[in-house]
CSV table of C-alpha atoms in Angstrom, one decimal:
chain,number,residue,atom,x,y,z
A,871,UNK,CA,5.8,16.8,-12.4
A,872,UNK,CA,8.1,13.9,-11.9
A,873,UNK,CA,6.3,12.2,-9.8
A,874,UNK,CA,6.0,9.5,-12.3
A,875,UNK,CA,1.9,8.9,-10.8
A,876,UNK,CA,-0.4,6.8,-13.1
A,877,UNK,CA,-3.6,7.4,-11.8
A,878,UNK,CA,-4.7,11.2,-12.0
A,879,UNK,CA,-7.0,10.9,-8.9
A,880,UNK,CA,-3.5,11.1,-6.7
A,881,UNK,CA,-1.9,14.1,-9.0
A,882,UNK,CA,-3.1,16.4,-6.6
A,883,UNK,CA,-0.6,15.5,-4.0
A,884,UNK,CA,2.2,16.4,-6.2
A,885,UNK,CA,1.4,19.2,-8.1
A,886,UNK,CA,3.4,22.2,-7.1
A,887,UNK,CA,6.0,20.4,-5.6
A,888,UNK,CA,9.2,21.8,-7.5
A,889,UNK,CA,11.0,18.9,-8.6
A,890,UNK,CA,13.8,19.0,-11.6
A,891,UNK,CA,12.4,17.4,-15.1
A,892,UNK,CA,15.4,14.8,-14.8
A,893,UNK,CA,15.1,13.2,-11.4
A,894,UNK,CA,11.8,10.4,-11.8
A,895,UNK,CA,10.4,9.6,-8.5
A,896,UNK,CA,8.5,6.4,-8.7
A,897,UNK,CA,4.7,6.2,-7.3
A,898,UNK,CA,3.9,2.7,-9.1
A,899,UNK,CA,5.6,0.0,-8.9
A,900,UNK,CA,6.1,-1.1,-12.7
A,901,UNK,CA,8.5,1.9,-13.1
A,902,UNK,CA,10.1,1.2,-9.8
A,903,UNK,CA,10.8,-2.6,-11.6
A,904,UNK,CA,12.3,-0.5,-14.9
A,905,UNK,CA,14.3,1.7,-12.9
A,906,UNK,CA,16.0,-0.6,-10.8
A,907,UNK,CA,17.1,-3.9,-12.4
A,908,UNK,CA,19.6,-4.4,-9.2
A,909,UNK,CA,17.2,-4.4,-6.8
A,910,UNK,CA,14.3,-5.4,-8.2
A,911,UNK,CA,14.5,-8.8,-7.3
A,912,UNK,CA,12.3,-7.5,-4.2
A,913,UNK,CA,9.0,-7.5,-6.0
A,914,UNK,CA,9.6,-11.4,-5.8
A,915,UNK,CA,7.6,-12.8,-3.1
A,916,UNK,CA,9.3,-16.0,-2.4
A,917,UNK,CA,13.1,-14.5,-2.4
A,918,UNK,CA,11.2,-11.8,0.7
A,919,UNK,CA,9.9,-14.9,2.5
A,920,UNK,CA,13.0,-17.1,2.2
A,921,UNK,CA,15.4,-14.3,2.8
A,922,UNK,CA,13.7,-14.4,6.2
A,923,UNK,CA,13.2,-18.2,6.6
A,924,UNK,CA,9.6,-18.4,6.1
A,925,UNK,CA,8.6,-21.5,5.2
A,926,UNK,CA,7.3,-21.1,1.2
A,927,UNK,CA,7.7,-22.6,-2.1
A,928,UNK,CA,5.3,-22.4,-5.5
A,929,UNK,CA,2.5,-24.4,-6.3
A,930,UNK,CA,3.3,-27.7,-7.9
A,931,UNK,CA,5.3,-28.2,-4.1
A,932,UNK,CA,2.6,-29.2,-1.6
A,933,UNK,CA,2.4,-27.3,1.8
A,934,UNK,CA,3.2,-29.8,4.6
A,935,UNK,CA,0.1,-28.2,6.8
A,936,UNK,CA,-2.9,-26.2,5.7
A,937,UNK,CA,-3.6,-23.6,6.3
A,938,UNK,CA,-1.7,-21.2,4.3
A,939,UNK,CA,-1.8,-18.3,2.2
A,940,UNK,CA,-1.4,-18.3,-1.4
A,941,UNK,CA,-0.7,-15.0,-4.1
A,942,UNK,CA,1.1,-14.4,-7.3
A,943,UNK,CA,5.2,-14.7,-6.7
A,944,UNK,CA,5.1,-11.3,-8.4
A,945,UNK,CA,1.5,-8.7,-8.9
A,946,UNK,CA,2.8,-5.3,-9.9
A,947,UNK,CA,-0.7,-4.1,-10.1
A,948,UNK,CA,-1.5,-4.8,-6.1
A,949,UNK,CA,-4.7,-4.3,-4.3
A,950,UNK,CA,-4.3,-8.5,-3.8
A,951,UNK,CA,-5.1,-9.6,-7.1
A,952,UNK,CA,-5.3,-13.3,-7.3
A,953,UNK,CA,-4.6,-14.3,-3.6
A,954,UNK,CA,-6.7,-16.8,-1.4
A,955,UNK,CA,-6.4,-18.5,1.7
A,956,UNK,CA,-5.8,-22.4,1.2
A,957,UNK,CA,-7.4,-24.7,3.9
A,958,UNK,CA,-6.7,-28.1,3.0
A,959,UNK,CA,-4.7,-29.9,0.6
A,960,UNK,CA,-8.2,-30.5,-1.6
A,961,UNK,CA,-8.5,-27.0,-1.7
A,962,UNK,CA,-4.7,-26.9,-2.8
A,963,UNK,CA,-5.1,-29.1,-5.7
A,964,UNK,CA,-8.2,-27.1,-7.0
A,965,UNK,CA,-6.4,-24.0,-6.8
A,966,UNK,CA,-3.3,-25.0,-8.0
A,967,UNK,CA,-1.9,-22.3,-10.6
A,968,UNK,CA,1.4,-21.9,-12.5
A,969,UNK,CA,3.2,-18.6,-11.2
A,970,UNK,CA,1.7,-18.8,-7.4
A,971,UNK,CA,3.1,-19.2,-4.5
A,972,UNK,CA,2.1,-20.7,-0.8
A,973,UNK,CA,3.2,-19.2,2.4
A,974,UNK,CA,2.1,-19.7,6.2
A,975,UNK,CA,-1.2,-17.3,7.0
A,976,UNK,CA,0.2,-15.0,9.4
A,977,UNK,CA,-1.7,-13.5,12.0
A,978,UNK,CA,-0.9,-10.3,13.7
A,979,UNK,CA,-1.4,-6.6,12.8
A,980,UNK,CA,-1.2,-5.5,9.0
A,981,UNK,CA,1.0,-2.8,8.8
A,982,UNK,CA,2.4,-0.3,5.8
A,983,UNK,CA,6.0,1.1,6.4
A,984,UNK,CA,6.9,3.7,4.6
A,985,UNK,CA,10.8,3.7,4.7
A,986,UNK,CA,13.7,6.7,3.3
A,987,UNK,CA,16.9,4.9,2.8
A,988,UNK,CA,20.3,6.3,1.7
A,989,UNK,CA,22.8,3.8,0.7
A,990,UNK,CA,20.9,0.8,2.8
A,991,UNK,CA,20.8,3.1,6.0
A,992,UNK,CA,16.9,3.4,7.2
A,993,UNK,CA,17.0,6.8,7.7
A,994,UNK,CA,13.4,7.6,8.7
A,995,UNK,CA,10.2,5.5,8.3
A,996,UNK,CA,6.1,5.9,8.9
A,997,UNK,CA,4.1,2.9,9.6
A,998,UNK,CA,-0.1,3.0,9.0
A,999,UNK,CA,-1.8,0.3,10.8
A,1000,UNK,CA,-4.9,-1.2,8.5
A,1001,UNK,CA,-8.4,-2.3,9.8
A,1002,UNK,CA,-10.0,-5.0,7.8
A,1003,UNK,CA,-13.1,-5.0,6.4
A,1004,UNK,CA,-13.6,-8.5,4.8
A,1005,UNK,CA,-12.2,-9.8,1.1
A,1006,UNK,CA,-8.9,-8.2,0.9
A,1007,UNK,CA,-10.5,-4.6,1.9
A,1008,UNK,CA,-10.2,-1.9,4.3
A,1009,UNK,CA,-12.0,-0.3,6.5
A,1010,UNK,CA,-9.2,2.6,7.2
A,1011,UNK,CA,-5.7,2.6,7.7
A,1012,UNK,CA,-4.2,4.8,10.7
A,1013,UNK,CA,-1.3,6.8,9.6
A,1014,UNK,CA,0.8,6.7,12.7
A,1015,UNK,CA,2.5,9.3,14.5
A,1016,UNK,CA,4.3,7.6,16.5
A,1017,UNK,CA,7.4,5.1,16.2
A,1018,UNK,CA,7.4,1.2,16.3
A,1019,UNK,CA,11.0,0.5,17.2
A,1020,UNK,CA,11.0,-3.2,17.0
A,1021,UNK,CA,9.7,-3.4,13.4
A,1022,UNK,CA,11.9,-0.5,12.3
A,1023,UNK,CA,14.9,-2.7,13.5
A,1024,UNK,CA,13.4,-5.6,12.0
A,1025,UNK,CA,12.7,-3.7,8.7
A,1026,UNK,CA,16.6,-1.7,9.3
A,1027,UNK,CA,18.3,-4.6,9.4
A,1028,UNK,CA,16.7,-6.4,6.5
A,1029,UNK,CA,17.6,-3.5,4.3
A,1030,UNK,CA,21.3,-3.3,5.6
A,1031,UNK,CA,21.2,-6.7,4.6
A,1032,UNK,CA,19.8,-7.2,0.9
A,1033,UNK,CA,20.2,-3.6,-0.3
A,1034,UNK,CA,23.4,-2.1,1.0
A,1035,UNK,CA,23.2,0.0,-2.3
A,1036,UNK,CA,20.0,1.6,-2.4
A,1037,UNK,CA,18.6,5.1,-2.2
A,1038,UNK,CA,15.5,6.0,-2.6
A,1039,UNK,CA,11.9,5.3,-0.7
A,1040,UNK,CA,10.8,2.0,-0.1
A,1041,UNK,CA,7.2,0.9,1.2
A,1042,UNK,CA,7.0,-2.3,3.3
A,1043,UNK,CA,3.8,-4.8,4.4
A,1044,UNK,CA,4.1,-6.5,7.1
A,1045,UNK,CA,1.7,-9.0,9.4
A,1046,UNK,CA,3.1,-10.0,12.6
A,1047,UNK,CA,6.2,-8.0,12.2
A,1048,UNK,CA,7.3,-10.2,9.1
A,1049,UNK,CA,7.4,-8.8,5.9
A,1050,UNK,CA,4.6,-10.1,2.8
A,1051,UNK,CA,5.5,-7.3,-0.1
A,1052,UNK,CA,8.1,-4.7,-0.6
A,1053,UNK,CA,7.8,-2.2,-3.1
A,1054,UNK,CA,10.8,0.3,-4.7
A,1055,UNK,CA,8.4,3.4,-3.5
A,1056,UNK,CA,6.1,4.9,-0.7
A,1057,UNK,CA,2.5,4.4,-0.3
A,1058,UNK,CA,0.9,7.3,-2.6
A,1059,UNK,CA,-2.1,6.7,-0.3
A,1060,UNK,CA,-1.8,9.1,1.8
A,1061,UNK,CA,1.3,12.0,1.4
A,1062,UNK,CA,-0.5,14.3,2.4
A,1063,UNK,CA,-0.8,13.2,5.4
A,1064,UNK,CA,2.8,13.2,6.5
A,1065,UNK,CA,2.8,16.8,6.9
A,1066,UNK,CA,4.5,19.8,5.5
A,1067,UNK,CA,7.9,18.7,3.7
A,1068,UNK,CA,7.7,15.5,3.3
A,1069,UNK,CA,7.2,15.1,-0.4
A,1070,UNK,CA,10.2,18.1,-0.9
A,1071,UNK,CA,12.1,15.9,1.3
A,1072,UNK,CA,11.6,12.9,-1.0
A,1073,UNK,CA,12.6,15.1,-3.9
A,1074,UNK,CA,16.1,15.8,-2.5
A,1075,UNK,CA,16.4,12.1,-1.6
A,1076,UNK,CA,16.0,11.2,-5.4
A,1077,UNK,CA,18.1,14.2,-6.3
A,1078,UNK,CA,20.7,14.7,-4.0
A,1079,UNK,CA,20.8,11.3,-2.1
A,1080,UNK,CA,20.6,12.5,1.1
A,1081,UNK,CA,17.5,12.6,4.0
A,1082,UNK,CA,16.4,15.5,5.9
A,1083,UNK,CA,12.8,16.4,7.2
A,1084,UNK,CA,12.0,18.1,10.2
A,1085,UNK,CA,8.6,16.9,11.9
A,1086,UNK,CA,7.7,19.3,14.7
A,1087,UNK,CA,4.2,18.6,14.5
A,1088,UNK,CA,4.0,14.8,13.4
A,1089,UNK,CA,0.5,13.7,14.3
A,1090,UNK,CA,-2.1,11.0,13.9
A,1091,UNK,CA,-4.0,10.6,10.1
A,1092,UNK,CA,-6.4,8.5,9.1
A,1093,UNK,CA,-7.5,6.9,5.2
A,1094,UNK,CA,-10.9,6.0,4.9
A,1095,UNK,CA,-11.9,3.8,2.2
A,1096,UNK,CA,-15.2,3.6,0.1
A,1097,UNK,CA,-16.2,0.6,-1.3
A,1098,UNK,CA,-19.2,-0.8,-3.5
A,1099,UNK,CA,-20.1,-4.7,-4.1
A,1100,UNK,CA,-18.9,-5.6,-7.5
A,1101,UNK,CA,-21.2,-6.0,-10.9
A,1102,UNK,CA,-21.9,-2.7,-11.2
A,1103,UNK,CA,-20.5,-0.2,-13.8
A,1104,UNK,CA,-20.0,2.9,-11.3
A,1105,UNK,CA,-20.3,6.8,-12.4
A,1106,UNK,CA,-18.3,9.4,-11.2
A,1107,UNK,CA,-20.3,11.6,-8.8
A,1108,UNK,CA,-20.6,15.8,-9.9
A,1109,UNK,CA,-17.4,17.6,-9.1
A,1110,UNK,CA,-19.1,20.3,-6.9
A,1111,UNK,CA,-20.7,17.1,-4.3
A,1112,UNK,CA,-17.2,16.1,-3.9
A,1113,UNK,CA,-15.5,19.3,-3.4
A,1114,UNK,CA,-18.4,19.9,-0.8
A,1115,UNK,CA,-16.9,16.6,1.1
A,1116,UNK,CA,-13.6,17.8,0.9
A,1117,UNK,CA,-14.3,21.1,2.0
A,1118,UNK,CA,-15.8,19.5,5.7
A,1119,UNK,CA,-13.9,19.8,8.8
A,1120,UNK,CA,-11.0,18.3,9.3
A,1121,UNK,CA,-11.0,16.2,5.7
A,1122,UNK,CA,-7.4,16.5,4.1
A,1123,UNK,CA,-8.2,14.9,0.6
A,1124,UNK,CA,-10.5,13.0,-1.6
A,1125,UNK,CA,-9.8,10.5,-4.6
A,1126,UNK,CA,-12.3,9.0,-6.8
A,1127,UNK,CA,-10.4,5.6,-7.5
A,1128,UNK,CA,-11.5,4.7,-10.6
A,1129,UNK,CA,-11.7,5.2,-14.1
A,1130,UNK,CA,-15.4,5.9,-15.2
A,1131,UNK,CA,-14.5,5.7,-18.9
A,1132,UNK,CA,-12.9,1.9,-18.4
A,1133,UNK,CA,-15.5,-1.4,-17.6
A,1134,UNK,CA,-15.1,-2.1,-13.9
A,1135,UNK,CA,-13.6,-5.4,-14.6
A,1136,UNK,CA,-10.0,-3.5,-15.9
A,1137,UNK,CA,-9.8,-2.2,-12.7
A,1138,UNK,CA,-7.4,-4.3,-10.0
A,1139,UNK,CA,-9.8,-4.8,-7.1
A,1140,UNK,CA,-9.9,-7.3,-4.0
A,1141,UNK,CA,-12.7,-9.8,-3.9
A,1142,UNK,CA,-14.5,-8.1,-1.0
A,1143,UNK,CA,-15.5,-5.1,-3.3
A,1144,UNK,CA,-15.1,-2.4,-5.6
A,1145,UNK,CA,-13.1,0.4,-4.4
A,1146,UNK,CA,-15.1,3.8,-5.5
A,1147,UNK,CA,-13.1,6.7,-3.5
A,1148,UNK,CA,-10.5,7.6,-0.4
A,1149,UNK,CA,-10.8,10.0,2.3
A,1150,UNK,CA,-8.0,11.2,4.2
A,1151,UNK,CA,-8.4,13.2,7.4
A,1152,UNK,CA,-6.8,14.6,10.2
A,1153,UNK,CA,-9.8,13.2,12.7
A,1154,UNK,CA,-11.1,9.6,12.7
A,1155,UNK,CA,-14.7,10.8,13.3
A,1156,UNK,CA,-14.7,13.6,11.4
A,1157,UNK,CA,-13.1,11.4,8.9
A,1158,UNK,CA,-16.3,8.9,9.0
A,1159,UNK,CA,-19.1,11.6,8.7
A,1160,UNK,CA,-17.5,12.5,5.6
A,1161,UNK,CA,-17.3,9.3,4.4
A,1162,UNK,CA,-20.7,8.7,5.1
A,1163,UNK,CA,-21.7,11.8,2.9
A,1164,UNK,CA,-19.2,10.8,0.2
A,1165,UNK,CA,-20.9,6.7,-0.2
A,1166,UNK,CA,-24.0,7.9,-0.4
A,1167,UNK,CA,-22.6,10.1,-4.0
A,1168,UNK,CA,-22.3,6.9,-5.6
A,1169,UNK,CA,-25.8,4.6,-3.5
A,1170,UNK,CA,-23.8,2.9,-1.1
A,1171,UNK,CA,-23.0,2.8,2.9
A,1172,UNK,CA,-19.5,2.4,4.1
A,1173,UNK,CA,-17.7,-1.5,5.0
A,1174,UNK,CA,-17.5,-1.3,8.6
A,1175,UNK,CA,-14.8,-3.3,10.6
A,1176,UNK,CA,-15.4,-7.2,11.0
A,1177,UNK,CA,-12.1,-8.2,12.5
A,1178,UNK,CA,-10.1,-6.5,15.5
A,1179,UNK,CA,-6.7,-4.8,14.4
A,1180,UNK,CA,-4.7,-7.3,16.6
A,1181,UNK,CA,-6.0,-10.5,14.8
A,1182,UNK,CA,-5.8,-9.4,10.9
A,1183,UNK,CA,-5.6,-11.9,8.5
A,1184,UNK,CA,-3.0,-11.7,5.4
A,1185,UNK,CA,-3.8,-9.6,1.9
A,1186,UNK,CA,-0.4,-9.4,-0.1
């Protein structure tokens, strides 16, 4: 399987896909950084802002207005570790931590781009739209069938620009139509929720270097997220209670997102909670039912929503 995948809850996407032992498909961005020493400048956050003219610089430079955003320069283990929201410049100063970074706090939707590129041509992309929860988490994400034209220009151009060399998949974040992160992969998420293909598509990318997927039936997904507060040292629930959740109407997949053999604290997690489990479905209400049944495996209820999707604050 060379889907090079760290985490086993996500192998289920890619086993059975036919996919020669000598072509690596990255899933996680520390082999994406290995594999491509020419363009991994990418997974450093202040080149992506000033390649666009956003104003940023690392701490030890004060920001000339509060407030703004501050994260690692580069996090290769994600779910965004170690970034805040600074408010003043007292706030700066307390914060203020060799290898960070500020940046303006964007507002505007949160969006994930999935993005197929041969030789720095955008050749077909998939955006999810995120709806916060509070703390860096989720609620659910909406894998999107249809097309947002502006930011795939926006995202087109950028590419044509910095990487007129690559092939391969990239994944984008973006708030307000700007970009925050760019990884050398695709959002292993949620594949299975870009239909029948798409993954064998991705394997001729990496081994052939060209794009070609035919999407007769490209529809709506949706990724709901289950998390628990923090401080507690979570169990897997029994096999059979899950595969009763995944066998409800309308649910595509379920992962258990974390390692019950490991103390919670090794795991990467956002300060708004402890992620315990995904649920991808074809049906947003379907979708929650099942979630429902699937928090109460491990004693907890479902985030819901605090903000609205047009006013999301930044995470990356």
């Amino acid at each position: 399987m060379p889907f090079c995948e760290a985490d086993p809850w996500r192998w289920q996407y890619f086993e059975g896909v036919a996919c020669p032992a000598q072509v690596r498909i990255p899933t996680e961005d520390p082999d994406a950084y290995e594999w491509y020493p020419q363009h991994r400048w990418v997974y450093d956050k202040l080149r992506v802002c000033a390649s666009q003219g956003i104003a940023c610089a690392p701490h030890g430079v004060e920001p000339p207005r509060f407030p703004v955003f501050s994260k690692p320069i580069t996090n290769l283990r994600g779910m965004g570790v170690g970034s805040r929201v600074l408010r003043s410049l007292e706030d700066y100063r307390a914060h203020l931590i060799p290898g960070h970074m500020w940046m303006p706090l964007l507002q505007g939707e949160h969006v994930s781009t999935d993005v197929a590129v041969v030789r720095g041509r955008a050749l077909w992309s998939r955006h999810s739209c995120g709806v916060p929860a509070g703390g860096g988490t989720f609620d659910y994400w909406t894998i999107e069938a249809a097309r947002r034209l502006p930011l795939e220009a926006y995202l087109s151009g950028w590419i044509a620009q910095h990487l007129p060399t690559y092939t391969g998949m990239m994944n984008f974040e973006t708030i307000g139509g700007r970009i925050i992160d760019t990884h050398l992969r695709f959002a292993d998420q949620w594949p299975d929720l870009y239909g029948d293909g798409w993954l064998e598509a991705v394997v001729a990318l990496y081994q052939h270097g060209r794009w070609q997927l035919d999407e007769p039936g490209r529809a709506d997904g949706y990724s709901l997220a289950v998390f628990g507060p923090h401080g507690r040292q979570y169990q897997h629930p029994p096999a059979a209670a899950v595969a009763e959740v995944r066998a409800l109407p309308q649910v595509a997949s379920v992962q258990i997102t974390f390692h019950a053999d490991r103390p919670a604290a090794a795991h990467p997690m956002p300060p708004g909670g402890f992620r315990l489990a995904i649920l991808n479905s074809r049906d947003l209400e379907a979708g929650r039912a099942a979630r429902e049944k699937l928090a109460t495996l491990f004693g907890v209820r479902p985030v819901s929503s605090v903000l609205a999707r047009a006013h999301i604050g930044q995470a990356g």
